Coordinates of C-alpha atoms in Angstrom, one line a residue:
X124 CA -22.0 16.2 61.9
X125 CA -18.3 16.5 63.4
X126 CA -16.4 19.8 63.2
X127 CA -12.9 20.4 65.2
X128 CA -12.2 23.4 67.7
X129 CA -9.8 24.4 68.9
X130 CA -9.1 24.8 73.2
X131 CA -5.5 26.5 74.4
X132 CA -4.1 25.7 77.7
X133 CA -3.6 28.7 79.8
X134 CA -1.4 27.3 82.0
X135 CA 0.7 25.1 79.4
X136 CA 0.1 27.3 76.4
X137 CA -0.6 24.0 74.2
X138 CA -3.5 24.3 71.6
X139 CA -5.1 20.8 71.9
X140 CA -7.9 19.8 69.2
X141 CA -11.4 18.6 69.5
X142 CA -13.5 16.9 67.3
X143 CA -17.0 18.3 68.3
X144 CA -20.2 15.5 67.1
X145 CA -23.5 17.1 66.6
X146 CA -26.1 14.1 68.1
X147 CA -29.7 14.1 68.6
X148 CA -30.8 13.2 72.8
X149 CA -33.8 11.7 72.6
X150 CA -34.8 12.5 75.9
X151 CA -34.3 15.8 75.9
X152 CA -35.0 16.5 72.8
X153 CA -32.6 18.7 71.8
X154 CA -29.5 18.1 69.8
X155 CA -26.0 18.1 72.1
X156 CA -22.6 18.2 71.2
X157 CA -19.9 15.6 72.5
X158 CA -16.3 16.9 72.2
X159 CA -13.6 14.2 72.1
X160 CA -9.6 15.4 72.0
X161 CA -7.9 13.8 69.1
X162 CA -4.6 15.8 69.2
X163 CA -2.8 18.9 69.6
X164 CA -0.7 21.4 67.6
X165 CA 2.8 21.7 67.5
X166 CA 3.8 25.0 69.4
X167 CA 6.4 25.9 66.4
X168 CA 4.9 24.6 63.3
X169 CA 1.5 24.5 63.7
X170 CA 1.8 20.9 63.1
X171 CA -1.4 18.5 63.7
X172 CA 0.1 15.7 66.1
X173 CA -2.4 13.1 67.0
X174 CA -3.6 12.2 70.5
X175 CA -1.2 8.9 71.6
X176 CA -4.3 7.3 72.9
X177 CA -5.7 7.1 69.2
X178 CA -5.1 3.2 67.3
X179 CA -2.8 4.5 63.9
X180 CA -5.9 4.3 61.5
X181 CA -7.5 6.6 63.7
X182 CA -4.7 9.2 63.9
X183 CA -4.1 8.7 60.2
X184 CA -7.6 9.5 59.5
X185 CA -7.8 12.6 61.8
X186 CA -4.7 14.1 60.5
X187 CA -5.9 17.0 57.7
X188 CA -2.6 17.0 56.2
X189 CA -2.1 12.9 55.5
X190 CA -3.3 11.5 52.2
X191 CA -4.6 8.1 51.0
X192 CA -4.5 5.8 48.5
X193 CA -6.1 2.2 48.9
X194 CA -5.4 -1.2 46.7
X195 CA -6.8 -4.3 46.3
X196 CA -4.5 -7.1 48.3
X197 CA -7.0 -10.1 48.4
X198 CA -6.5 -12.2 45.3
X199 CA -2.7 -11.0 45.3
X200 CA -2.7 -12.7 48.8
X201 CA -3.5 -16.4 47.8
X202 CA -1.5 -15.8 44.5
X203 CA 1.3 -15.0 46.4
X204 CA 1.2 -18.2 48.7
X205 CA 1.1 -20.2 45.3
X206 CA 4.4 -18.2 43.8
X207 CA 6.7 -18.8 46.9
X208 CA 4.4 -22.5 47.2
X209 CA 5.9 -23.3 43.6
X210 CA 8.8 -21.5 43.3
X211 CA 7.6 -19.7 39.8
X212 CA 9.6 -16.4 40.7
X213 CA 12.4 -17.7 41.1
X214 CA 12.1 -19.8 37.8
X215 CA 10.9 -16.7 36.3
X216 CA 13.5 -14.4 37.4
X217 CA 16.5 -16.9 36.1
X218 CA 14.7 -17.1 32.9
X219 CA 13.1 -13.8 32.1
X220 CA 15.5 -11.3 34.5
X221 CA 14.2 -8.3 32.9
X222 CA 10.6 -9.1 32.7
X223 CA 9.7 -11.6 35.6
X224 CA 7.4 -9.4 37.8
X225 CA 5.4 -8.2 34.5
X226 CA 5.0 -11.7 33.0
X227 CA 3.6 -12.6 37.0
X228 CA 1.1 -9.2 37.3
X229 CA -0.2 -9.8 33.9
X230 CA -0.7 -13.9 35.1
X231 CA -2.2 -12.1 38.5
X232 CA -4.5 -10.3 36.4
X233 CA -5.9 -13.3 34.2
X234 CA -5.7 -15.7 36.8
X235 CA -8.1 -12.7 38.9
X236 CA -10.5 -11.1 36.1
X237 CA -9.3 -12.1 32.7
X238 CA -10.3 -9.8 29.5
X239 CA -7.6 -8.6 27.2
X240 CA -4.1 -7.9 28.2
X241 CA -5.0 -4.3 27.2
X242 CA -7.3 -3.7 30.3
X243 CA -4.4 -5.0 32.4
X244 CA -3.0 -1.3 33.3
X245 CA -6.4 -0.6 34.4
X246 CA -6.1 -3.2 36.6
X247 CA -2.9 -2.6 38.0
X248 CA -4.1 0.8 39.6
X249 CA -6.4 -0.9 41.9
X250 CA -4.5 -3.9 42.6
X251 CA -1.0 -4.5 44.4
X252 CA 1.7 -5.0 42.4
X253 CA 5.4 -3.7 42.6
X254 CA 6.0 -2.7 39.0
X255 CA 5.3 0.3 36.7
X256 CA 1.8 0.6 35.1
X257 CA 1.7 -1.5 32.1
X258 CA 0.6 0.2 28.9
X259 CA -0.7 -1.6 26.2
X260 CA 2.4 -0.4 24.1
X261 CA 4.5 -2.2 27.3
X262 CA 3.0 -4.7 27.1
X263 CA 3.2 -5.5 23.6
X264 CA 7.1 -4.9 24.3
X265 CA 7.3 -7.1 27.0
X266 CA 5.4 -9.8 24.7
X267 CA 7.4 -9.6 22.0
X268 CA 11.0 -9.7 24.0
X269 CA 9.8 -13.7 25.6
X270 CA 12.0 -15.9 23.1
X271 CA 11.5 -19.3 22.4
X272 CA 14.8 -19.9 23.5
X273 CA 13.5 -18.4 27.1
X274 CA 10.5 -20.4 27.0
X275 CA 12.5 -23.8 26.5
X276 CA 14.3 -23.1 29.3
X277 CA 11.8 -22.4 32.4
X278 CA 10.1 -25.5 30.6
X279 CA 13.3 -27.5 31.1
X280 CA 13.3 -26.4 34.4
X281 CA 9.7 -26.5 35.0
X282 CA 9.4 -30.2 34.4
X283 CA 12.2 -31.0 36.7
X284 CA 10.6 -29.4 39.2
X285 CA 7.2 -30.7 38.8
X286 CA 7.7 -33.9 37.0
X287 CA 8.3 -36.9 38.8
X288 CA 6.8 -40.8 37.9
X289 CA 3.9 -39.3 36.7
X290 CA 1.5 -39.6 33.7
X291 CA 1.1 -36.9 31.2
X292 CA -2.0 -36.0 29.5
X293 CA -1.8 -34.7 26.1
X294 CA -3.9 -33.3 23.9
X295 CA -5.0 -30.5 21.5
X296 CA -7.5 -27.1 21.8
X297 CA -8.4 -25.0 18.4
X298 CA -8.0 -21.2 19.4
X299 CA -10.0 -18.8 16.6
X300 CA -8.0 -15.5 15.4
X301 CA -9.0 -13.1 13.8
X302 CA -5.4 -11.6 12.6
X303 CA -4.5 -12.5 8.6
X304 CA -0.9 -11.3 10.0
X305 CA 0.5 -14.6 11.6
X306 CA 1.4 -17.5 9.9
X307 CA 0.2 -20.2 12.2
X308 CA -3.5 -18.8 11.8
X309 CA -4.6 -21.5 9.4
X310 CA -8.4 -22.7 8.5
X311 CA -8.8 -26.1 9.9
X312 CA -10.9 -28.6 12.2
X313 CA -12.1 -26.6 14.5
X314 CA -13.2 -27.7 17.9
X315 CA -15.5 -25.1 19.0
X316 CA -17.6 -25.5 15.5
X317 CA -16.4 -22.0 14.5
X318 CA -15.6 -20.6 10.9
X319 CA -12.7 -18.9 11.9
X320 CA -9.3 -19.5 11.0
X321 CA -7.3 -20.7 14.1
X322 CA -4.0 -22.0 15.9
X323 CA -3.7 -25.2 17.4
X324 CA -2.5 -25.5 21.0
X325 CA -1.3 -28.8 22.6
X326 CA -0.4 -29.2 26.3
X327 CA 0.9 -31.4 28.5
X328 CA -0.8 -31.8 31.8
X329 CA 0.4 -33.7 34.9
X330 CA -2.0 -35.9 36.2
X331 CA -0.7 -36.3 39.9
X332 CA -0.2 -32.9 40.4
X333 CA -2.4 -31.3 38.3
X334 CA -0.2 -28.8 36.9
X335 CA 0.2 -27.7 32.9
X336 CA 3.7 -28.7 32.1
X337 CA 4.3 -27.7 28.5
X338 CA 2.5 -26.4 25.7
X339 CA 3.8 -25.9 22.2
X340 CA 1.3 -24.2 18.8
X341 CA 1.1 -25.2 15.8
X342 CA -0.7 -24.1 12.3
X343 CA -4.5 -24.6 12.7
X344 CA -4.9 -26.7 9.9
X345 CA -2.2 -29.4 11.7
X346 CA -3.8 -32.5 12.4
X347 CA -3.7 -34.1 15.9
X348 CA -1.8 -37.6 14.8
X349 CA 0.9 -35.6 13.2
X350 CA 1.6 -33.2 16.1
X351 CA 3.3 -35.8 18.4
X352 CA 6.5 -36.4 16.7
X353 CA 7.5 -33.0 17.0
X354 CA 6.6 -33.1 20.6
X355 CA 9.3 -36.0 21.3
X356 CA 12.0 -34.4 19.0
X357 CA 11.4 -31.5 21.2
X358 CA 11.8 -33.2 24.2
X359 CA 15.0 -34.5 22.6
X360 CA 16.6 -31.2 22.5
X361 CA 15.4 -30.3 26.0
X362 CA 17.0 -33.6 27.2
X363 CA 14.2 -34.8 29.5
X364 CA 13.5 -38.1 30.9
X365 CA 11.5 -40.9 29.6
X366 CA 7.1 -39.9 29.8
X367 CA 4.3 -41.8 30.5
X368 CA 1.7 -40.4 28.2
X369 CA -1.9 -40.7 28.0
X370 CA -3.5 -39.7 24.8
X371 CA -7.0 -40.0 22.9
X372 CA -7.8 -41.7 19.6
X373 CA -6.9 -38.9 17.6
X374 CA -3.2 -39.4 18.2
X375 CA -3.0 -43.0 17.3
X376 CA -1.1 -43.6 14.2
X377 CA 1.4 -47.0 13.8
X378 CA 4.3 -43.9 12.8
X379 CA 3.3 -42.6 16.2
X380 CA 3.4 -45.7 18.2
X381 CA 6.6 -47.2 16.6
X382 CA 8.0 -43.5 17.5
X383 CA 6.8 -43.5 21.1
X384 CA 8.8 -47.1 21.7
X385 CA 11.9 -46.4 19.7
X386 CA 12.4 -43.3 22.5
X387 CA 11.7 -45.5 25.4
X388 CA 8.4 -43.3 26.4
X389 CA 5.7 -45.6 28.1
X390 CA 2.4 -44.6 27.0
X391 CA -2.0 -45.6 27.4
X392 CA -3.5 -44.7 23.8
X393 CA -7.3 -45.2 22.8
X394 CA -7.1 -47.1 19.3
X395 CA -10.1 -46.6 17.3
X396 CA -11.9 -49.3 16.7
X397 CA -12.4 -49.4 13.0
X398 CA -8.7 -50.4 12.8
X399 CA -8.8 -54.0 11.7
X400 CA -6.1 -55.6 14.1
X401 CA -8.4 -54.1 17.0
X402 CA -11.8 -55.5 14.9
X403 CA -9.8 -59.0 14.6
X404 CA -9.2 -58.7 18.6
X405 CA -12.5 -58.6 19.6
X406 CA -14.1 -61.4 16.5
X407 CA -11.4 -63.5 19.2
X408 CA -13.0 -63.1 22.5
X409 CA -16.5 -62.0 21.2
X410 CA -18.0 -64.7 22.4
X411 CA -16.5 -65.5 26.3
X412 CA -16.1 -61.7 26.8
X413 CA -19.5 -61.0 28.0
X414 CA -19.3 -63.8 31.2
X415 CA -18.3 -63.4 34.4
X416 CA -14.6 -63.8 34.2
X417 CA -14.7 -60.3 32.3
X418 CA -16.8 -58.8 34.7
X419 CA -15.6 -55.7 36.5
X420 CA -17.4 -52.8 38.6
X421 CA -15.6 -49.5 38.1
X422 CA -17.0 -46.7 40.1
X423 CA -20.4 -48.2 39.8
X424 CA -20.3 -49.0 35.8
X425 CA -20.5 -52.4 35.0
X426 CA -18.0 -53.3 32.5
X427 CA -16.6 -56.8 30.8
X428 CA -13.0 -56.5 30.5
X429 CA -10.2 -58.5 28.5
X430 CA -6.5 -58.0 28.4
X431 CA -3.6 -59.8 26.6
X432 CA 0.1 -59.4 25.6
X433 CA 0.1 -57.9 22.1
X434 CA 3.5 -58.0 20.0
X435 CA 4.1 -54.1 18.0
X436 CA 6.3 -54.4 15.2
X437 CA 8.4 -56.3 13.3
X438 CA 10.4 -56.4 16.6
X439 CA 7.3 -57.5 19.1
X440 CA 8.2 -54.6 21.1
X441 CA 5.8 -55.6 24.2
X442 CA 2.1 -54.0 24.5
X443 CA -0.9 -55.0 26.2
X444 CA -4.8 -54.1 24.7
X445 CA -6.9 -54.0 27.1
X446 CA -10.6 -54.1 25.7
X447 CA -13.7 -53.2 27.6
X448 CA -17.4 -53.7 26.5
X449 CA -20.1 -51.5 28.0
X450 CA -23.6 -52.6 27.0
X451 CA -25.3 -49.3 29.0
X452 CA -22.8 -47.1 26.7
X453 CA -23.6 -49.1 23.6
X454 CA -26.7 -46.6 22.3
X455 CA -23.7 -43.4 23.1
X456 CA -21.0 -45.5 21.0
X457 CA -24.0 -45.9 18.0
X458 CA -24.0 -42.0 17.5
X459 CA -20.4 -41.3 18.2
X460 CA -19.6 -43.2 15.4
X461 CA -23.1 -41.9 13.0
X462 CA -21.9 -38.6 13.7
X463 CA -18.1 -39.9 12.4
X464 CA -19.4 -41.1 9.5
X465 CA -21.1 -38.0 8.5
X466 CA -18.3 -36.3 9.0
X467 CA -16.2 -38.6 6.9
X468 CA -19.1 -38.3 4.4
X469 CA -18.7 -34.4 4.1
X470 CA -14.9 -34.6 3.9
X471 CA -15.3 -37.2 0.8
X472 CA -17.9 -34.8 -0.6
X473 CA -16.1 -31.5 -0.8
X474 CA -12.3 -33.2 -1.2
X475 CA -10.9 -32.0 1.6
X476 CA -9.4 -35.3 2.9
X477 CA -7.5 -36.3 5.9
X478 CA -4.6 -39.4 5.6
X479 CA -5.7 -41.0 8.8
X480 CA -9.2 -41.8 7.7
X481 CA -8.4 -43.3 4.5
X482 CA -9.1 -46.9 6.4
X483 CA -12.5 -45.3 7.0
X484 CA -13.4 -44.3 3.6
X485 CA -12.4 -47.4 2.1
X486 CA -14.6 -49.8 4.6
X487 CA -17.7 -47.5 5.6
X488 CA -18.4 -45.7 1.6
X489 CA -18.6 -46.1 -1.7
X490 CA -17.7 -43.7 -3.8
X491 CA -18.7 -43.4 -7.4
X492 CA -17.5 -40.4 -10.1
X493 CA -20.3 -39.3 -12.9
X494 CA -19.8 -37.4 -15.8
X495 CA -22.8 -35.9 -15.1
X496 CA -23.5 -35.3 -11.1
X497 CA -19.4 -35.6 -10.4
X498 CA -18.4 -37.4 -7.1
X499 CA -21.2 -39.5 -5.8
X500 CA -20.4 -40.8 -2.2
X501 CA -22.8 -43.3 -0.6
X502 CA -22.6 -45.5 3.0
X503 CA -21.9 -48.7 2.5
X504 CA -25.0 -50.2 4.4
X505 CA -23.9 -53.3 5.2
X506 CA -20.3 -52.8 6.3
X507 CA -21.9 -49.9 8.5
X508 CA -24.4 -52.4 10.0
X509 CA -22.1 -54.9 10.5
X510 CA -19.7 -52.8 12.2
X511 CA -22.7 -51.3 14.6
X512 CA -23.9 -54.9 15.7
X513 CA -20.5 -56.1 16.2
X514 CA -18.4 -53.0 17.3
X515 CA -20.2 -51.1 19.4
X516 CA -19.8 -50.5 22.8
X517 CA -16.4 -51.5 22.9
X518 CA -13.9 -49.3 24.0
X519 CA -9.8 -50.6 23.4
X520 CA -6.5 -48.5 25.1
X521 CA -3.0 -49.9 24.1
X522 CA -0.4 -49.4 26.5
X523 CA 3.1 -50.6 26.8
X524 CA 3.7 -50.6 30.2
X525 CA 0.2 -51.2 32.3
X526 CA -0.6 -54.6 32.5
X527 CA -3.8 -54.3 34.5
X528 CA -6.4 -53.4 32.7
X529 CA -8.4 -51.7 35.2
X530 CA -5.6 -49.5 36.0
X531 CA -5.5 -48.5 32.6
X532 CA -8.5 -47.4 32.0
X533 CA -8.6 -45.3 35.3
X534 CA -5.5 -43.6 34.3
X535 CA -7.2 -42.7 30.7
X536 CA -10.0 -41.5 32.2
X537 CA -8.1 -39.0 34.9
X538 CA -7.1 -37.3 31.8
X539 CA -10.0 -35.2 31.8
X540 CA -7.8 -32.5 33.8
X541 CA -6.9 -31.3 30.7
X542 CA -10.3 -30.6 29.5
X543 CA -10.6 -28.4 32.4
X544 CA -7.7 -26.7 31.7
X545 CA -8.5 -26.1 28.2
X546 CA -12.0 -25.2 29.4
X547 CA -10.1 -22.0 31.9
X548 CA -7.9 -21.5 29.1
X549 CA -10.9 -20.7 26.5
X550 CA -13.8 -19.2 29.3
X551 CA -11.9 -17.8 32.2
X552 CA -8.9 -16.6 30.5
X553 CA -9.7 -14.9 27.6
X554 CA -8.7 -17.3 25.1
X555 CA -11.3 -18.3 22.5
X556 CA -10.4 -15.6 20.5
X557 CA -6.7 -14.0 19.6
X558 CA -6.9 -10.1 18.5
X559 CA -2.8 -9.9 18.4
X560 CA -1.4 -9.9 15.1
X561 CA 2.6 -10.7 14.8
X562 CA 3.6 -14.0 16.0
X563 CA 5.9 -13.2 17.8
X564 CA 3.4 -11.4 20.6
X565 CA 1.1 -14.2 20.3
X566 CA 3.6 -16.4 21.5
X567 CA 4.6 -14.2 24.5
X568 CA 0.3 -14.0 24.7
X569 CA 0.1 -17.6 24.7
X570 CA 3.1 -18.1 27.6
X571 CA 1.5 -15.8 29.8
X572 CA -1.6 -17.3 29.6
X573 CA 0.5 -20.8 30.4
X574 CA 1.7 -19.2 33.7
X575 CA -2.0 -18.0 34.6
X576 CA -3.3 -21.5 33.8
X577 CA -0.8 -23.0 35.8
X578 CA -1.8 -20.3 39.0
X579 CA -5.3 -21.2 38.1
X580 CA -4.5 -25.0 38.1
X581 CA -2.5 -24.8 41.3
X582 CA -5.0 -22.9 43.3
X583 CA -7.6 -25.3 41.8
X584 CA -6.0 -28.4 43.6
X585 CA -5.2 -26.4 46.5
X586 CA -9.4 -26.1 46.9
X587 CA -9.6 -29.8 46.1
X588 CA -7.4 -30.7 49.3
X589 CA -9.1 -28.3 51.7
X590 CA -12.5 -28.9 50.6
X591 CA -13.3 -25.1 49.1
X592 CA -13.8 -26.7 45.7
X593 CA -17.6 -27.3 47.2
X594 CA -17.8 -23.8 47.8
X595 CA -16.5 -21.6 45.1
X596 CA -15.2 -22.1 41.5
X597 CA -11.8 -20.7 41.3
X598 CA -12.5 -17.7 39.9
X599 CA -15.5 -17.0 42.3
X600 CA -13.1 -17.4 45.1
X601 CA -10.6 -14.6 44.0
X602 CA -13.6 -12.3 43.5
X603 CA -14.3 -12.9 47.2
X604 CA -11.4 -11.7 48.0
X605 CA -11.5 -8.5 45.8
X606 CA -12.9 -6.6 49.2
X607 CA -9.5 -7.3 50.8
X608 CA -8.1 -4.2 51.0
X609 CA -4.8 -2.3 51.7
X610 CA -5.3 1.6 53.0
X611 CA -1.7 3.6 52.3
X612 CA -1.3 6.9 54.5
X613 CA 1.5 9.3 53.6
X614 CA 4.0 10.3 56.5
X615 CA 4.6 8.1 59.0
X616 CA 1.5 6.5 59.4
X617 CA 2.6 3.2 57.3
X618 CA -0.7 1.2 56.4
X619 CA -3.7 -0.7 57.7
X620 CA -5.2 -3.8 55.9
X621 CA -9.2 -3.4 56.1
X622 CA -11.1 -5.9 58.4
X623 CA -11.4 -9.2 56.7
X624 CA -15.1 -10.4 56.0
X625 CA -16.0 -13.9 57.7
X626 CA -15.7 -16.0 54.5
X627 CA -12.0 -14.1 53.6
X628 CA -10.9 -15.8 56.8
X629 CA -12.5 -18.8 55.9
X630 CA -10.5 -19.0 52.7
X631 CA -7.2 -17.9 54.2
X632 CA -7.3 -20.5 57.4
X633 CA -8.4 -23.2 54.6
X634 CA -5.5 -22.5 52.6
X635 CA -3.2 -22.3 55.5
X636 CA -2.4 -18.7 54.7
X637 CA -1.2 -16.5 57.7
X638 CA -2.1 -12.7 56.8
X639 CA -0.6 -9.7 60.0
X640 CA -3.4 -6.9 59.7
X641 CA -0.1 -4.6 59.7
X642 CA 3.4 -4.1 59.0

């Protein structure tokens, strides 16, 4: 136990102070003190001044009259490098001046630990940040006060940044609400199997650098196919260069492709395969596809391949399906499409149809009314079986500006960066449900949950370059640096940064991050 005394000079008249340890000595068995000088008093005041011998922590620590208060710096630390790496605050600042440093502390705090925005003044008073504490009523504020015409604009300014001969992955995530107070909550398909009403959130995700470029909602009970052309008139207005973008089957529609052309936007678009121009494609090179000249090896999958030129439109606007046959993912394609037609089945059944599977209904069913039982809907067997031992397995992209059909399909397959990002939109950032009511703070929500997702994203493919990805999720890597700490002392003692645990400076010297231990 350490208690201080205090010794005067006789000669000097200086009062110097002693910290006096209580310790056990073994081998005298009896317990000793050991006095150690750790300062003086001021002759006038009665002032502690430290001993100049002591490191500043020390003398902070000794001084009786200095207080303390300690904050979390480690995830701020790497989020940091990615702000000034990106250029976000600046982007921020010119589009949000009054609200930039909340709109990146509530990011810091998703990106970090996620939970609702309501926990994030909780947050902020063990964590580093240079703004008031936000209250939830501040932070609804703030929410509401992000326009869309403020959005457009760091989006504008976004993709110039970021965009640049790249291909754009687009598609749509279902987010359940459980407000009846916002407009765009609508009942529809939803993704996650839930029976809630929802919103509908498309992105756009760039494929080279990895980074969420746009987003946009829309009412839940929108269907994927119909989304797009709002997309490009919006990208009209924000006059933006020509896209490359890589979609799924559920955005193909002849209205969509005739669209994508007439603005000049080169696109790779799965077609399903129950459209009959595709069917009539492969009844052509049924027969030759399966021999050696189609025969490709694509990261170990053995695949037959054809491509040729293929004429859109009245005006033979130029296009090129590529079809691909995969006999080990043949048994996969059966059940895809069993499970399709029960869906179809159910959606004949209770009325509820949807324009883009007409084609469906009309090949795959019969459908018979009684007087008696009402609507009867059956399969019809034989076009289902005839479709199964002619169709399936095959695979068909269209694209209007990759000739090579291997190229193609590598391209549509990348796209699964955007299932990650929906997957840290829903799981690590709080987003498979919406408790906000208004619209207009589930918009400001949903843009501050874009900004986390693109530190998230960022950080992601900063791990991916230095190898850390092997090690740590991105979430589990901000949590390791949670320990990082920053100790305040009042007066003139400044700060000290607590000693860094081995795998902190791992994490900083893999990210090329230069942290001074004090300022």
């Amino acid at each position: 136990m350490a208690f201080r005394l205090n010794h005067v000079n006789k000669k000097t008249g200086i009062t110097y102070v002693y910290e006096s340890i209580s310790f056990w000595d073994k081998q005298k068995r009896q317990s000793r003190n050991k006095q150690v000088c750790v300062g003086k008093l001021d002759p006038i005041s009665g002032e502690f001044i430290p001993s100049k011998r002591l490191k500043p922590e020390q003398a902070a620590v000794r001084d009786p009259t200095v207080t303390a208060f300690a904050e979390v710096i480690g995830p701020s630390i790497v989020l940091d490098n990615i702000t000034k790496q990106l250029g976000l605050e600046r982007l921020l600042r010119t589009c949000f001046p009054e609200q930039y440093q909340q709109i990146i502390t509530m990011a810091y705090y998703l990106a970090t630990q996620g939970g609702p925005l309501s926990y994030c003044g909780t947050w902020c008073k063990s964590h580093a940040h240079d703004i008031e504490c936000l209250t939830s009523q501040r932070i609804s504020e703030i929410l509401r006060t992000i326009s869309t015409d403020k959005r457009q604009t760091f989006f504008s300014m976004w993709m110039k940044q970021v965009l640049e001969d790249d291909y754009l992955c687009y598609d749509i995530t279902s987010i359940s609400s459980y407000s009846e107070l916002n407009e765009y909550i609508k009942y529809g398909h939803n993704r996650d199997l839930e029976k809630l009403p929802q919103l509908n959130l498309a992105v756009l995700f760039s494929q080279n650098e990895r980074l969420p470029v746009y987003f946009e909602r829309t009412p839940g009970n929108i269907t994927d196919v119909t989304t797009l052309h709002n997309l490009l008139k919006t990208f009209g207005f924000l006059e933006t260069k020509t896209f490359h973008y890589v979609m799924d089957k559920g955005f193909y529609s002849k209205k969509n492709i005739d669209e994508l052309l007439v603005a000049q936007d080169k696109f790779t678009l799965s077609v399903p395969l129950n459209n009959k121009w595709v069917q009539s494609a492969i009844d052509d090179i049924y027969e030759v596809i399966h021999g050696p000249e189609g025969y490709q090896k694509l990261d170990n999958e053995i695949l037959y391949v054809h491509s040729r030129l293929y004429p859109w439109g009245k005006d033979n606007r130029r296009c090129y399906l590529h079809l691909y046959y995969n006999a080990h993912a043949r048994a996969d394609a059966v059940d895809r499409f069993t499970e399709e037609l029960i869906e179809y089945k159910e959606e004949l059944e209770s009325g509820k149809l949807i324009k883009e599977h007409q084609e469906a209904y009309d090949i795959f069913f019969v459908v018979k009314t009684t007087p008696k039982r009402g609507i009867i809907v059956s399969y019809n067997t034989p076009a289902v079986n005839q479709y199964i031992k002619r169709y399936a397995g095959f695979q068909a992209l269209l694209s209007n500006s990759i000739k090579d059909p291997v190229k193609s399909l590598q391209i549509y397959r990348d796209k699964d960066v955007v299932e990650k990002c929906f997957d840290d939109l829903k799981n690590q950032l709080d987003m498979k449900r919406l408790r906000m009511h208004s619209s207009a703070t589930v918009e400001g929500r949903l843009f501050v949950q874009f900004i986390s997702l693109i530190y998230m994203s960022a950080l992601r493919r900063e791990m991916r370059k230095s190898g850390l990805i092997k090690q740590y999720t991105v979430r589990e890597l901000l949590q390791e640096m949670e320990t990082l700490t920053k100790v305040k002392y009042s007066g003139k003692y400044g700060h000290i940064i607590t000693e860094m645990t081995k795998p902190q400076r791992e994490i900083l010297k893999s990210l090329n991050i230069q942290l001074q231990s004090t300022t």
